[in-house]
Amino acid sequence: MIGITSYGSSTSAGQGVEALWKGVSTGQNFLKSFPTESWPVALNFAPKVCSWPGERPSSAQDRLLFHLMVSWREAKARVDLSADRVGVILASTKGLIEDYIWTSQSLATDLMTPLLKAFCQHAEIDAVKMMVVSNACTSSLSAIWLAEKWLEAGAVDSVVVAAAEEVGPFVLQGFHCLHALTASVAKPFSKERDGLQLGEAAAVMIFSKRESDVVVSGVAVDVEGHAVTRSAPSGNSLKRAIDALNLDEPDLILAHGTGTQLNDEIEDQIFFAEYGTRPAITGSKWSIGHTLGASGAVDVILACETIRRQTAFRLGNTEAVDPKFRSRYLTRNSDVAVEPSRVLISSLGFGGIHAVTMVEKGAS
Amino acid sequence: MDQAIVSRVNELMHQGFEIPTENLIATARLKEDLGLDSLDAVDMLVHLEEKLGSRIEGERLMHVKTLGDVYVLVQETLTPPTV
């Protein structure tokens, strides 16, 4: 068990956790258009928070650093790390690849480490441990798994997990080729669902062994290696991850809930088999989009907010649940009078990598 | 340019970044003339949002060059788009 000391975010709903919560809980959809044909960058290995006064076009690295610093500023305001041995983990997946695709032909290009180092430098963190975790859409939850290991081993006093994702033409076309994108808006768990909408986000979370009012009581990752992209329809890997947690049942689930046929089928099947209709299920991707490697971090932050505010939010685009699904969902007109004390977050990633984490009320 | 916006932005720049008021002119370059660094962009974004009570596109702030650009950004943020 590790304490969630602080967090901050920058999403399409706006800068800050309050904007994120307000957007998701009031049913707003932050659909955003992304560049489809070109990428106006010059690859640069010294990311800058911003390009004042227009020294060069901003790269994916620059933009992610900017949004990470906005998130860091919010998270840092509530915690003093000056006496701590701090570890820093960057969680991201495909966003940074845009810089490589459009400017470099070297397969040896490492785009993640310069961003991690730049983040530490700008955040003025003298990190004793640093790591990049790029585990597809489970990157954030995998990073929390690693954070727990570092803290349990006593290697650090606090861990900063910085998660960020960017969408450019390569990422967009990739999802398009997989027929994974919705033609309208994402409607997770509805019969009319026809795909996901992509989103961009940055989030910073700070963990420690200190007591906190919200904690991560468990995190588990499982890999099935079923295919390059698709998860196995059986959902066995997700089931193994949940079973590995070995924790009491949640009263709320923040599902991965992308709105694709397969993702939602797997989640309904496994959640019903594990918990029946007892926990309410909701999600955030219909509102702020699927933020890929950052999505788990955004949902962990939202889970903390549901516990602190003692309420939940709905699947705002979902009028009615697919009749073949058996779990209990918070659809657009559902009563959100849930008083969450234990929230499960799931992330399902390409290659059949599945992760879950439980966030619950802490001692203080 | 709406002088009320100029005054509000200048007040923020003076109080938030301790820039002398006589230096706060539209043509002042944020970096060379006002001495702001890239991290100040993050602070400026948050301060502006708090002061104006309105959401600013962070991406746009990354590309402003002069104080005049900031005035324009704020004015466009506070002015509803016409159809």
Short mmCIF file of N, CA and C in Angstrom, two decimals, chain A residues 101-162:
data_model
loop_
_atom_site.label_atom_id
_atom_site.label_comp_id
_atom_site.label_asym_id
_atom_site.label_seq_id
_atom_site.Cartn_x
_atom_site.Cartn_y
_atom_site.Cartn_z
N ILE A 101 9.06 10.10 -36.36
CA ILE A 101 8.50 9.76 -37.67
C ILE A 101 8.75 10.86 -38.69
N TRP A 102 8.61 12.10 -38.26
CA TRP A 102 8.66 13.20 -39.21
C TRP A 102 10.04 13.81 -39.38
N THR A 103 10.99 13.44 -38.56
CA THR A 103 12.28 14.14 -38.65
C THR A 103 13.50 13.25 -38.64
N SER A 104 13.40 12.05 -38.13
CA SER A 104 14.60 11.24 -37.97
C SER A 104 14.41 9.87 -38.59
N GLN A 105 15.48 9.32 -39.09
CA GLN A 105 15.42 7.99 -39.67
C GLN A 105 16.16 6.98 -38.80
N SER A 106 16.58 7.40 -37.65
CA SER A 106 17.38 6.51 -36.81
C SER A 106 16.50 5.73 -35.84
N LEU A 107 16.56 4.42 -35.99
CA LEU A 107 15.77 3.58 -35.09
C LEU A 107 16.33 3.60 -33.67
N ALA A 108 17.54 4.11 -33.55
CA ALA A 108 18.16 4.15 -32.22
C ALA A 108 17.72 5.37 -31.43
N THR A 109 16.89 6.20 -32.05
CA THR A 109 16.49 7.44 -31.39
C THR A 109 15.71 7.16 -30.11
N ASP A 110 16.16 7.71 -29.03
CA ASP A 110 15.46 7.60 -27.75
C ASP A 110 14.81 8.95 -27.47
N LEU A 111 13.49 8.98 -27.57
CA LEU A 111 12.79 10.24 -27.38
C LEU A 111 12.32 10.43 -25.94
N MET A 112 12.26 9.34 -25.21
CA MET A 112 11.69 9.40 -23.87
C MET A 112 12.67 9.97 -22.84
N THR A 113 13.91 9.47 -22.87
CA THR A 113 14.86 9.86 -21.83
C THR A 113 15.13 11.36 -21.80
N PRO A 114 15.31 12.01 -22.98
CA PRO A 114 15.50 13.47 -22.91
C PRO A 114 14.34 14.19 -22.25
N LEU A 115 13.13 13.71 -22.49
CA LEU A 115 11.97 14.36 -21.86
C LEU A 115 11.98 14.13 -20.35
N LEU A 116 12.32 12.91 -19.95
CA LEU A 116 12.39 12.61 -18.51
C LEU A 116 13.43 13.50 -17.84
N LYS A 117 14.59 13.62 -18.46
CA LYS A 117 15.66 14.44 -17.87
C LYS A 117 15.26 15.92 -17.84
N ALA A 118 14.63 16.37 -18.92
CA ALA A 118 14.20 17.78 -18.97
C ALA A 118 13.15 18.06 -17.90
N PHE A 119 12.27 17.10 -17.69
CA PHE A 119 11.24 17.28 -16.65
C PHE A 119 11.91 17.42 -15.28
N CYS A 120 12.85 16.52 -14.99
CA CYS A 120 13.54 16.60 -13.69
C CYS A 120 14.27 17.93 -13.53
N GLN A 121 14.89 18.35 -14.62
CA GLN A 121 15.65 19.60 -14.57
C GLN A 121 14.73 20.79 -14.31
N HIS A 122 13.65 20.88 -15.07
CA HIS A 122 12.74 22.02 -14.92
C HIS A 122 11.99 21.97 -13.59
N ALA A 123 11.69 20.75 -13.13
CA ALA A 123 10.97 20.62 -11.86
C ALA A 123 11.92 20.72 -10.67
N GLU A 124 13.21 20.83 -10.98
CA GLU A 124 14.26 20.94 -9.95
C GLU A 124 14.22 19.75 -9.00
N ILE A 125 14.13 18.56 -9.58
CA ILE A 125 14.17 17.32 -8.81
C ILE A 125 15.53 16.67 -9.02
N ASP A 126 16.24 16.47 -7.92
CA ASP A 126 17.52 15.77 -7.99
C ASP A 126 17.22 14.28 -7.74
N ALA A 127 16.78 13.61 -8.78
CA ALA A 127 16.25 12.26 -8.63
C ALA A 127 17.35 11.24 -8.32
N VAL A 128 17.05 10.34 -7.38
CA VAL A 128 17.99 9.26 -7.08
C VAL A 128 17.71 8.05 -7.97
N LYS A 129 16.52 7.99 -8.52
CA LYS A 129 16.19 6.94 -9.49
C LYS A 129 15.30 7.55 -10.58
N MET A 130 15.57 7.13 -11.82
CA MET A 130 14.74 7.60 -12.94
C MET A 130 14.46 6.42 -13.86
N MET A 131 13.27 6.41 -14.42
CA MET A 131 12.92 5.32 -15.33
C MET A 131 11.83 5.79 -16.29
N VAL A 132 11.89 5.30 -17.52
CA VAL A 132 10.79 5.49 -18.46
C VAL A 132 10.00 4.20 -18.53
N VAL A 133 8.69 4.29 -18.43
CA VAL A 133 7.83 3.12 -18.61
C VAL A 133 6.93 3.38 -19.82
N SER A 134 7.10 2.57 -20.84
CA SER A 134 6.28 2.72 -22.04
C SER A 134 5.64 1.39 -22.33
N ASN A 135 4.49 1.17 -21.73
CA ASN A 135 3.80 -0.12 -21.79
C ASN A 135 2.42 0.06 -22.41
N ALA A 136 2.41 0.66 -23.59
CA ALA A 136 1.16 0.93 -24.30
C ALA A 136 0.18 1.65 -23.36
N CYS A 137 -1.08 1.29 -23.42
CA CYS A 137 -2.08 2.04 -22.65
C CYS A 137 -2.05 1.70 -21.16
N THR A 138 -1.23 0.77 -20.77
CA THR A 138 -1.08 0.50 -19.33
C THR A 138 0.14 1.23 -18.76
N SER A 139 0.73 2.14 -19.52
CA SER A 139 1.97 2.79 -19.08
C SER A 139 1.84 3.42 -17.69
N SER A 140 0.75 4.12 -17.46
CA SER A 140 0.60 4.80 -16.17
C SER A 140 0.47 3.80 -15.02
N LEU A 141 -0.38 2.79 -15.19
CA LEU A 141 -0.56 1.83 -14.10
C LEU A 141 0.71 0.99 -13.91
N SER A 142 1.41 0.72 -15.00
CA SER A 142 2.69 0.01 -14.87
C SER A 142 3.70 0.87 -14.11
N ALA A 143 3.65 2.17 -14.34
CA ALA A 143 4.55 3.08 -13.62
C ALA A 143 4.22 3.07 -12.12
N ILE A 144 2.93 3.01 -11.79
CA ILE A 144 2.54 2.96 -10.37
C ILE A 144 3.00 1.63 -9.76
N TRP A 145 2.93 0.58 -10.55
CA TRP A 145 3.44 -0.73 -10.09
C TRP A 145 4.92 -0.61 -9.71
N LEU A 146 5.68 0.06 -10.59
CA LEU A 146 7.11 0.23 -10.33
C LEU A 146 7.34 1.16 -9.12
N ALA A 147 6.53 2.19 -9.03
CA ALA A 147 6.65 3.12 -7.89
C ALA A 147 6.45 2.37 -6.57
N GLU A 148 5.46 1.48 -6.57
CA GLU A 148 5.22 0.69 -5.35
C GLU A 148 6.43 -0.16 -5.00
N LYS A 149 7.05 -0.75 -6.03
CA LYS A 149 8.24 -1.59 -5.79
C LYS A 149 9.39 -0.76 -5.22
N TRP A 150 9.63 0.41 -5.77
CA TRP A 150 10.70 1.28 -5.28
C TRP A 150 10.46 1.67 -3.82
N LEU A 151 9.21 2.03 -3.53
CA LEU A 151 8.89 2.48 -2.17
C LEU A 151 8.97 1.32 -1.18
N GLU A 152 8.49 0.16 -1.58
CA GLU A 152 8.52 -0.99 -0.68
C GLU A 152 9.96 -1.45 -0.42
N ALA A 153 10.81 -1.26 -1.40
CA ALA A 153 12.22 -1.65 -1.24
C ALA A 153 13.01 -0.62 -0.43
N GLY A 154 12.37 0.52 -0.15
CA GLY A 154 13.06 1.56 0.61
C GLY A 154 14.10 2.31 -0.20
N ALA A 155 13.99 2.19 -1.53
CA ALA A 155 15.00 2.83 -2.38
C ALA A 155 14.77 4.33 -2.48
N VAL A 156 13.55 4.77 -2.25
CA VAL A 156 13.20 6.19 -2.33
C VAL A 156 12.17 6.51 -1.24
N ASP A 157 12.01 7.81 -0.97
CA ASP A 157 10.98 8.24 -0.02
C ASP A 157 9.69 8.65 -0.73
N SER A 158 9.87 9.17 -1.93
CA SER A 158 8.71 9.59 -2.73
C SER A 158 8.97 9.24 -4.20
N VAL A 159 7.89 9.01 -4.91
CA VAL A 159 8.01 8.77 -6.36
C VAL A 159 7.08 9.72 -7.09
N VAL A 160 7.64 10.39 -8.08
CA VAL A 160 6.85 11.25 -8.96
C VAL A 160 6.59 10.48 -10.24
N VAL A 161 5.32 10.22 -10.53
CA VAL A 161 4.97 9.59 -11.81
C VAL A 161 4.44 10.70 -12.72
N ALA A 162 5.16 10.91 -13.80
CA ALA A 162 4.78 11.94 -14.77
C ALA A 162 4.29 11.24 -16.03
#
